[in-house]
Amino acid sequence: KGVKNYLIYYSFFGSILTIGGMLGAIFSGKIADFIGRKGAMGVSEIFCIFGWLAIVFSKDVWWLDLGRFLVGCGIGVLSYVVPVYISEITPKNVRGAFTSLSELMIGCGKALTFLIGSLVHWRTVALIAIIPCLVHLLGLFFIPESPRWLAKCGRLKEFEAMLQILRGENADISQEAADIIEYIENLRWISEDGVLHLFQGKYAYSVMVAVGLMAFQEFGGLNGFSFYTSSIFELAVIIPLQILMTTLGVLLIDKCGRRPLLMISTAGTCLGCVLTGFSFFLQDLHIGKEVIPILVLIGVLVYLGSFELGMGGIPWIIMSEIFPINIKSSAGSLVTLVNWMCSWVVSYAFNYLFEWSSAGTFFIFAVICGMGIIFINKLIPETKGRTLEEIQASFTHIQQ
């Protein structure tokens, strides 16, 4: 009974962050549409600051749960608005690299947090975590708002001014500005933003692609591997590998494209799951004791390295590219919610699955990754080197 209660609480504590992420995801699109991309990032950081403060001054476990929940709410908003903001302000030839760069920064943040966490008390770690939140909050006063959001709101003078700042003082923005305004004006005659509009035929392909990628990203087992490796491996070995592979992805995404990296990444995660599952299968049979630790290590490293190469960040890039601005709010919220819901399911269920069958758990992840390869091969188009308006027109058949 004590072990069962421990599993229930541990699963709840481990997944409370994702519950907050789901709540943040539900409102992320509306917040970003109502007060702008900068405003949404500001709101998210306020949630994170209060969450970390609750952890710093916690007196019992419920304060820790509340803190993780509030941090999750903030991250839920950030996970939507950051890739959308980056995709809306960057030129088409470097959009993928700049959006992937945010994933690299996340990896570096994990590495820094691990280093600090190994040296100081956990309350001190939570206190230090407030610093980047404050830096980001203050930095929002010095960055431009998304020109596409300004154009959608009819603030055309500010739109042109922000676009000029982003492209450079001497850059000719006339054609790009005209294309953006023309596309947004065409959208005004089609539909307004709303959840029900997402189920219209012309948006079905976009929704299916984005939701499918998010589902395969999470159900492929990332949280399972994260929980497992945190208990048996030194993260000091794994995190540098993740940073290296994410950096490689940043360098390759606008040269090789989204689709090839996704295919390679998903195939690698499938292989990593098979190797890890097979090692536990050997363990259950009590054979190959000398080989099992090496096989597990290789499987985990192959999985995590492959994940960071493509599946870690590219689904967020594609999500930020394929939805027209008139439905981006509702679509982004839906897709982000699906991501956090899938993450919660894996976070909550992993301990029970692992107790049921360690080998079976990773074989299930392998099957899902294999299905992801088929999904990407059949349904995911290439989006590199195209403007957002061109991509969205091809997905929804709306005239640019």
Coordinates of C-alpha atoms in Angstrom, one line a residue:
K1 CA 0.0 0.0 0.0
G2 CA 2.8 2.4 0.9
V3 CA 4.6 1.7 -2.5
K4 CA 1.3 2.3 -4.3
N5 CA 0.6 5.6 -2.5
Y6 CA 4.2 6.6 -3.3
L7 CA 3.7 5.9 -7.0
I8 CA 0.4 7.9 -7.0
Y9 CA 2.0 10.9 -5.3
Y10 CA 5.2 10.7 -7.4
S11 CA 3.2 10.5 -10.6
F12 CA 1.1 13.5 -9.5
F13 CA 4.1 15.6 -8.5
G14 CA 5.9 14.7 -11.7
S15 CA 3.0 15.6 -13.8
I16 CA 1.6 18.7 -12.0
L17 CA 3.9 20.9 -14.2
T18 CA 2.2 19.5 -17.3
I19 CA -1.2 20.1 -15.9
G20 CA -0.3 23.8 -15.5
G21 CA 1.1 23.7 -19.0
M22 CA -2.3 22.5 -20.3
L23 CA -4.1 25.4 -18.6
G24 CA -1.5 27.8 -20.0
A25 CA -1.9 26.3 -23.5
I26 CA -5.7 26.7 -23.5
F27 CA -5.4 30.5 -23.1
S28 CA -2.0 31.0 -24.8
G29 CA -3.5 31.8 -28.3
K30 CA -6.1 34.2 -27.0
I31 CA -3.7 36.0 -24.8
A32 CA -1.2 36.4 -27.6
D33 CA -3.9 37.7 -29.9
F34 CA -5.5 40.1 -27.4
I35 CA -2.4 41.8 -25.9
G36 CA 0.2 40.8 -28.6
R37 CA 3.2 38.4 -28.6
K38 CA 5.2 40.6 -26.3
G39 CA 2.4 40.9 -23.8
A40 CA 1.8 37.2 -23.8
M41 CA 5.5 36.6 -23.0
G42 CA 5.2 39.1 -20.2
V43 CA 2.2 37.3 -18.7
S44 CA 4.0 34.0 -18.9
E45 CA 7.0 35.3 -17.0
I46 CA 4.8 36.7 -14.3
F47 CA 3.3 33.2 -13.8
C48 CA 6.8 31.7 -13.7
I49 CA 8.1 34.3 -11.1
F50 CA 5.2 33.6 -8.8
G51 CA 5.7 29.9 -9.2
W52 CA 9.3 30.0 -8.3
L53 CA 8.6 32.3 -5.3
A54 CA 6.0 29.7 -4.1
I55 CA 8.7 27.1 -4.3
V56 CA 11.3 29.2 -2.6
F57 CA 9.1 30.0 0.4
S58 CA 7.2 26.7 0.5
K59 CA 6.3 25.4 3.9
D60 CA 4.8 22.0 2.9
V61 CA 4.4 19.9 -0.2
W62 CA 1.3 21.7 -1.4
W63 CA 3.3 24.9 -1.9
L64 CA 5.7 22.9 -4.0
D65 CA 2.8 21.6 -6.1
L66 CA 1.4 25.1 -6.5
G67 CA 4.8 26.5 -7.5
R68 CA 5.2 23.8 -10.1
F69 CA 1.7 24.3 -11.4
L70 CA 2.2 28.1 -11.8
V71 CA 5.5 27.6 -13.6
G72 CA 3.7 25.1 -15.8
C73 CA 1.1 27.7 -16.7
G74 CA 3.8 30.2 -17.7
I75 CA 5.7 27.6 -19.7
G76 CA 2.4 26.6 -21.4
V77 CA 2.0 30.1 -22.7
L78 CA 5.7 30.5 -23.6
S79 CA 5.8 27.2 -25.5
Y80 CA 3.2 28.6 -28.0
V81 CA 4.1 32.3 -28.2
V82 CA 7.9 32.0 -28.5
P83 CA 8.0 30.0 -31.8
V84 CA 5.1 32.0 -33.2
Y85 CA 6.9 35.3 -32.4
I86 CA 10.2 34.1 -33.8
S87 CA 8.6 32.8 -37.0
E88 CA 6.7 36.1 -37.5
I89 CA 9.7 38.4 -37.2
T90 CA 12.4 36.4 -39.1
P91 CA 13.1 36.3 -42.9
K92 CA 12.2 33.0 -44.6
N93 CA 15.8 31.9 -45.3
V94 CA 16.8 31.8 -41.6
R95 CA 13.4 31.2 -39.9
G96 CA 14.1 27.6 -39.1
A97 CA 17.5 28.2 -37.6
F98 CA 16.2 31.1 -35.4
T99 CA 13.3 29.1 -34.1
S100 CA 15.5 26.1 -33.5
L101 CA 17.8 28.4 -31.6
S102 CA 15.2 28.7 -28.8
E103 CA 15.4 24.9 -28.3
L104 CA 19.2 25.2 -28.1
M105 CA 18.8 27.9 -25.4
I106 CA 16.5 25.5 -23.5
G107 CA 19.2 22.8 -23.6
C108 CA 21.8 25.2 -22.3
G109 CA 19.4 26.3 -19.6
K110 CA 19.0 22.6 -18.5
A111 CA 22.7 22.2 -18.4
L112 CA 23.2 25.3 -16.3
T113 CA 20.4 24.3 -14.0
F114 CA 21.9 20.9 -13.5
L115 CA 25.3 22.4 -12.7
I116 CA 23.9 24.9 -10.2
G117 CA 21.6 22.3 -8.7
S118 CA 24.5 20.0 -8.0
L119 CA 26.2 22.7 -6.0
V120 CA 23.5 24.5 -4.0
H121 CA 20.3 23.9 -2.2
W122 CA 17.1 23.4 -4.1
R123 CA 15.5 26.6 -2.7
T124 CA 18.5 28.5 -3.9
V125 CA 18.1 27.0 -7.4
A126 CA 14.4 28.2 -7.4
L127 CA 15.5 31.6 -6.4
I128 CA 18.2 31.8 -9.1
A129 CA 15.5 30.6 -11.6
I130 CA 13.7 33.9 -11.1
I131 CA 16.6 35.9 -12.5
P132 CA 16.2 34.8 -16.2
C133 CA 12.4 35.4 -15.8
L134 CA 13.1 39.0 -14.7
V135 CA 15.7 39.5 -17.4
H136 CA 13.2 38.4 -20.1
L137 CA 10.4 40.5 -18.6
L138 CA 12.6 43.6 -18.7
G139 CA 14.0 42.8 -22.1
L140 CA 10.5 42.8 -23.6
F141 CA 10.5 46.6 -23.4
F142 CA 13.4 46.7 -25.9
I143 CA 12.2 44.3 -28.6
P144 CA 9.8 45.0 -31.4
E145 CA 6.3 43.6 -31.5
S146 CA 5.4 41.1 -34.3
P147 CA 4.7 43.1 -37.5
R148 CA 2.2 40.5 -38.6
W149 CA 0.2 40.8 -35.4
L150 CA 0.2 44.6 -35.8
A151 CA -1.0 44.3 -39.4
K152 CA -3.8 41.9 -38.2
C153 CA -4.9 44.6 -35.7
G154 CA -4.9 47.3 -38.4
R155 CA -2.0 49.2 -36.9
L156 CA -0.3 49.7 -40.3
K157 CA 2.0 52.5 -39.4
E158 CA 3.4 50.5 -36.5
F159 CA 3.5 47.4 -38.7
E160 CA 5.8 49.1 -41.3
A161 CA 7.9 50.7 -38.6
M162 CA 8.5 47.4 -36.8
L163 CA 9.2 45.6 -40.1
Q164 CA 11.7 48.2 -41.1
I165 CA 13.5 47.9 -37.7
L166 CA 13.7 44.1 -38.1
R167 CA 14.9 44.1 -41.7
G168 CA 17.4 47.0 -41.3
E169 CA 17.3 50.7 -41.8
N170 CA 18.3 50.6 -45.5
A171 CA 16.3 47.4 -46.4
D172 CA 13.5 47.7 -49.0
I173 CA 10.5 46.3 -47.2
S174 CA 7.8 47.4 -49.7
Q175 CA 7.2 44.0 -51.4
E176 CA 7.2 42.0 -48.2
A177 CA 4.9 44.5 -46.5
A178 CA 2.5 44.5 -49.4
D179 CA 2.4 40.7 -49.5
I180 CA 1.7 40.5 -45.8
I181 CA -1.1 43.1 -45.9
E182 CA -2.7 41.6 -49.0
Y183 CA -2.8 38.2 -47.5
I184 CA -4.2 39.4 -44.2
E185 CA -6.9 41.4 -46.0
N186 CA -7.9 38.3 -48.0
L187 CA -8.3 36.4 -44.7
R188 CA -10.7 39.0 -43.3
W189 CA -13.2 37.9 -45.9
I190 CA -13.0 34.3 -45.1
S191 CA -13.5 33.7 -41.3
E192 CA -12.8 35.0 -37.9
D193 CA -10.7 33.1 -35.3
G194 CA -12.6 30.5 -33.3
V195 CA -12.3 26.9 -32.3
L196 CA -15.2 25.8 -34.6
H197 CA -13.5 27.3 -37.6
L198 CA -10.6 24.8 -37.1
F199 CA -12.9 22.0 -38.2
Q200 CA -13.6 23.5 -41.6
G201 CA -12.3 21.5 -44.5
K202 CA -9.7 24.0 -45.6
Y203 CA -8.0 23.9 -42.2
A204 CA -8.2 20.1 -41.6
Y205 CA -4.8 19.4 -43.2
S206 CA -3.0 22.0 -41.1
V207 CA -4.6 20.8 -37.9
M208 CA -3.9 17.2 -38.7
V209 CA -0.2 17.9 -39.4
A210 CA 0.4 20.0 -36.3
V211 CA -1.6 17.8 -33.9
G212 CA -0.1 14.6 -35.3
L213 CA 3.5 15.9 -34.9
M214 CA 2.8 17.0 -31.3
A215 CA 1.3 13.6 -30.4
F216 CA 4.2 11.7 -31.9
Q217 CA 6.7 14.0 -30.2
E218 CA 5.3 13.2 -26.7
F219 CA 4.0 9.7 -27.1
G220 CA 7.4 8.7 -28.6
G221 CA 8.6 8.5 -25.0
L222 CA 10.6 11.6 -24.2
N223 CA 9.3 12.1 -20.7
G224 CA 9.7 8.4 -20.0
F225 CA 13.4 8.5 -21.0
S226 CA 13.8 11.7 -19.0
F227 CA 12.4 10.2 -15.8
Y228 CA 14.4 7.0 -16.3
T229 CA 17.8 8.7 -17.1
S230 CA 17.4 11.1 -14.2
S231 CA 17.5 8.2 -11.8
I232 CA 20.3 6.1 -13.2
F233 CA 22.6 8.2 -15.4
E234 CA 24.7 11.3 -14.9
L235 CA 22.9 14.1 -16.7
A236 CA 26.3 15.6 -17.1
V237 CA 26.9 13.1 -19.9
I238 CA 23.5 13.3 -21.6
I239 CA 22.9 17.1 -21.6
P240 CA 26.1 18.0 -23.6
L241 CA 25.0 15.4 -26.2
Q242 CA 21.6 17.0 -26.4
I243 CA 23.2 20.5 -26.8
L244 CA 25.5 19.2 -29.5
M245 CA 22.6 17.6 -31.5
T246 CA 20.4 20.6 -31.1
T247 CA 23.2 22.8 -32.4
L248 CA 23.6 20.5 -35.4
G249 CA 19.9 20.8 -36.0
V250 CA 20.1 24.6 -36.0
L251 CA 22.9 24.5 -38.6
L252 CA 21.1 22.0 -40.9
I253 CA 17.4 22.9 -40.7
D254 CA 17.5 25.7 -43.3
K255 CA 19.9 23.8 -45.5
C256 CA 18.5 20.2 -45.4
G257 CA 15.0 21.2 -44.6
R258 CA 12.4 20.2 -41.9
R259 CA 11.2 17.0 -43.5
P260 CA 14.6 15.1 -43.8
L261 CA 15.6 16.0 -40.3
L262 CA 12.3 14.8 -39.0
M263 CA 12.6 11.5 -40.8
I264 CA 16.2 10.9 -39.5
S265 CA 15.2 12.0 -36.0
T266 CA 12.2 9.8 -35.7
A267 CA 14.1 6.8 -37.1
G268 CA 16.8 7.4 -34.5
T269 CA 14.3 7.6 -31.7
C270 CA 12.7 4.4 -32.8
L271 CA 16.1 2.7 -32.8
G272 CA 16.9 4.1 -29.4
C273 CA 13.6 2.7 -28.0
V274 CA 14.3 -0.7 -29.5
L275 CA 17.8 -0.9 -28.1
T276 CA 16.7 0.2 -24.6
G277 CA 13.7 -2.2 -24.7
F278 CA 15.9 -5.1 -25.8
S279 CA 18.3 -4.5 -23.0
F280 CA 15.5 -4.8 -20.4
F281 CA 14.3 -7.9 -22.2
L282 CA 17.7 -9.5 -21.7
Q283 CA 17.6 -8.4 -18.1
D284 CA 14.3 -10.1 -17.6
L285 CA 15.8 -13.3 -19.1
H286 CA 18.8 -12.9 -16.8
I287 CA 21.3 -13.2 -19.7
G288 CA 24.0 -10.9 -21.1
K289 CA 24.6 -9.1 -17.8
E290 CA 27.9 -7.6 -19.1
V291 CA 26.3 -6.2 -22.2
I292 CA 23.1 -4.8 -20.7
P293 CA 24.5 -1.6 -19.1
I294 CA 26.3 -0.7 -22.4
L295 CA 23.2 -1.5 -24.5
V296 CA 21.0 0.7 -22.2
L297 CA 23.5 3.6 -22.4
I298 CA 23.7 3.4 -26.2
G299 CA 19.9 3.2 -26.5
V300 CA 19.3 6.2 -24.3
L301 CA 22.0 8.3 -26.0
V302 CA 20.7 7.3 -29.5
Y303 CA 17.2 8.2 -28.5
L304 CA 17.9 11.6 -26.8
G305 CA 20.5 12.7 -29.5
S306 CA 18.1 11.8 -32.3
F307 CA 15.2 13.5 -30.6
E308 CA 17.1 16.8 -30.2
L309 CA 18.1 16.7 -33.9
G310 CA 14.6 17.1 -35.2
M311 CA 11.5 16.0 -33.2
G312 CA 12.5 18.2 -30.2
G313 CA 12.0 21.5 -32.0
I314 CA 10.7 21.1 -35.6
P315 CA 7.1 20.3 -34.6
W316 CA 7.0 23.7 -32.9
I317 CA 8.5 25.4 -36.0
I318 CA 6.0 23.8 -38.3
M319 CA 3.1 24.7 -35.9
S320 CA 4.2 28.3 -36.1
E321 CA 4.4 28.3 -39.9
I322 CA 1.3 26.6 -41.2
F323 CA -1.7 28.4 -39.6
P324 CA -3.0 31.6 -41.1
I325 CA -3.1 34.5 -38.7
N326 CA -6.9 34.5 -38.6
I327 CA -7.0 31.1 -36.9
K328 CA -3.5 31.0 -35.3
S329 CA -4.9 31.9 -31.9
S330 CA -7.3 28.9 -31.6
A331 CA -5.2 26.6 -33.6
G332 CA -2.1 27.3 -31.6
S333 CA -3.9 26.9 -28.4
L334 CA -5.3 23.5 -29.5
V335 CA -2.0 22.2 -30.7
T336 CA -0.1 23.4 -27.6
L337 CA -2.9 21.8 -25.4
V338 CA -2.5 18.5 -27.3
N339 CA 1.2 18.6 -26.7
W340 CA 0.9 19.2 -23.0
M341 CA -1.9 16.6 -22.6
C342 CA 0.2 14.0 -24.3
S343 CA 3.1 15.0 -22.1
W344 CA 0.9 14.6 -19.0
V345 CA -0.3 11.2 -20.0
V346 CA 3.3 9.9 -20.5
S347 CA 4.5 11.6 -17.3
Y348 CA 1.7 10.2 -15.2
A349 CA 1.6 6.7 -16.8
F350 CA 5.3 6.0 -17.1
N351 CA 5.9 4.7 -13.6
Y352 CA 3.0 2.4 -13.8
L353 CA 4.1 1.1 -17.3
F354 CA 7.6 0.7 -16.1
E355 CA 6.4 -1.3 -13.1
W356 CA 4.3 -3.5 -15.4
S357 CA 7.1 -4.2 -17.9
S358 CA 10.2 -2.2 -18.4
A359 CA 11.0 -3.8 -21.7
G360 CA 7.3 -3.6 -22.9
T361 CA 7.2 0.2 -22.1
F362 CA 10.1 1.0 -24.4
F363 CA 8.8 -1.4 -27.1
I364 CA 5.5 0.5 -27.0
F365 CA 7.5 3.8 -27.5
A366 CA 9.3 2.1 -30.4
V367 CA 6.1 1.2 -32.2
I368 CA 4.8 4.8 -31.8
C369 CA 8.0 6.2 -33.2
G370 CA 7.7 3.8 -36.1
M371 CA 4.2 5.0 -36.8
G372 CA 5.6 8.6 -36.7
I373 CA 8.0 7.7 -39.5
I374 CA 5.1 6.7 -41.7
F375 CA 3.1 9.8 -40.7
I376 CA 6.0 12.2 -41.6
N377 CA 6.7 10.4 -44.8
K378 CA 3.1 10.5 -46.0
L379 CA 1.8 13.9 -44.7
I380 CA 4.5 16.4 -43.8
P381 CA 5.5 18.7 -46.6
E382 CA 8.7 20.8 -46.8
T383 CA 8.4 24.4 -45.6
K384 CA 12.0 25.7 -45.8
G385 CA 12.7 28.8 -47.9
R386 CA 9.1 29.9 -48.2
T387 CA 7.3 32.9 -46.7
L388 CA 4.7 32.2 -44.0
E389 CA 2.0 33.5 -46.5
E390 CA 3.2 31.0 -49.2
I391 CA 3.2 28.1 -46.7
Q392 CA -0.3 28.9 -45.3
A393 CA -1.8 29.4 -48.7
S394 CA -0.5 26.0 -49.8
F395 CA -1.9 24.3 -46.7
T396 CA -5.3 26.0 -46.8
H397 CA -5.7 26.8 -50.5
I398 CA -6.3 30.5 -49.6
Q399 CA -5.1 32.8 -52.3
Q400 CA -2.1 34.8 -51.3

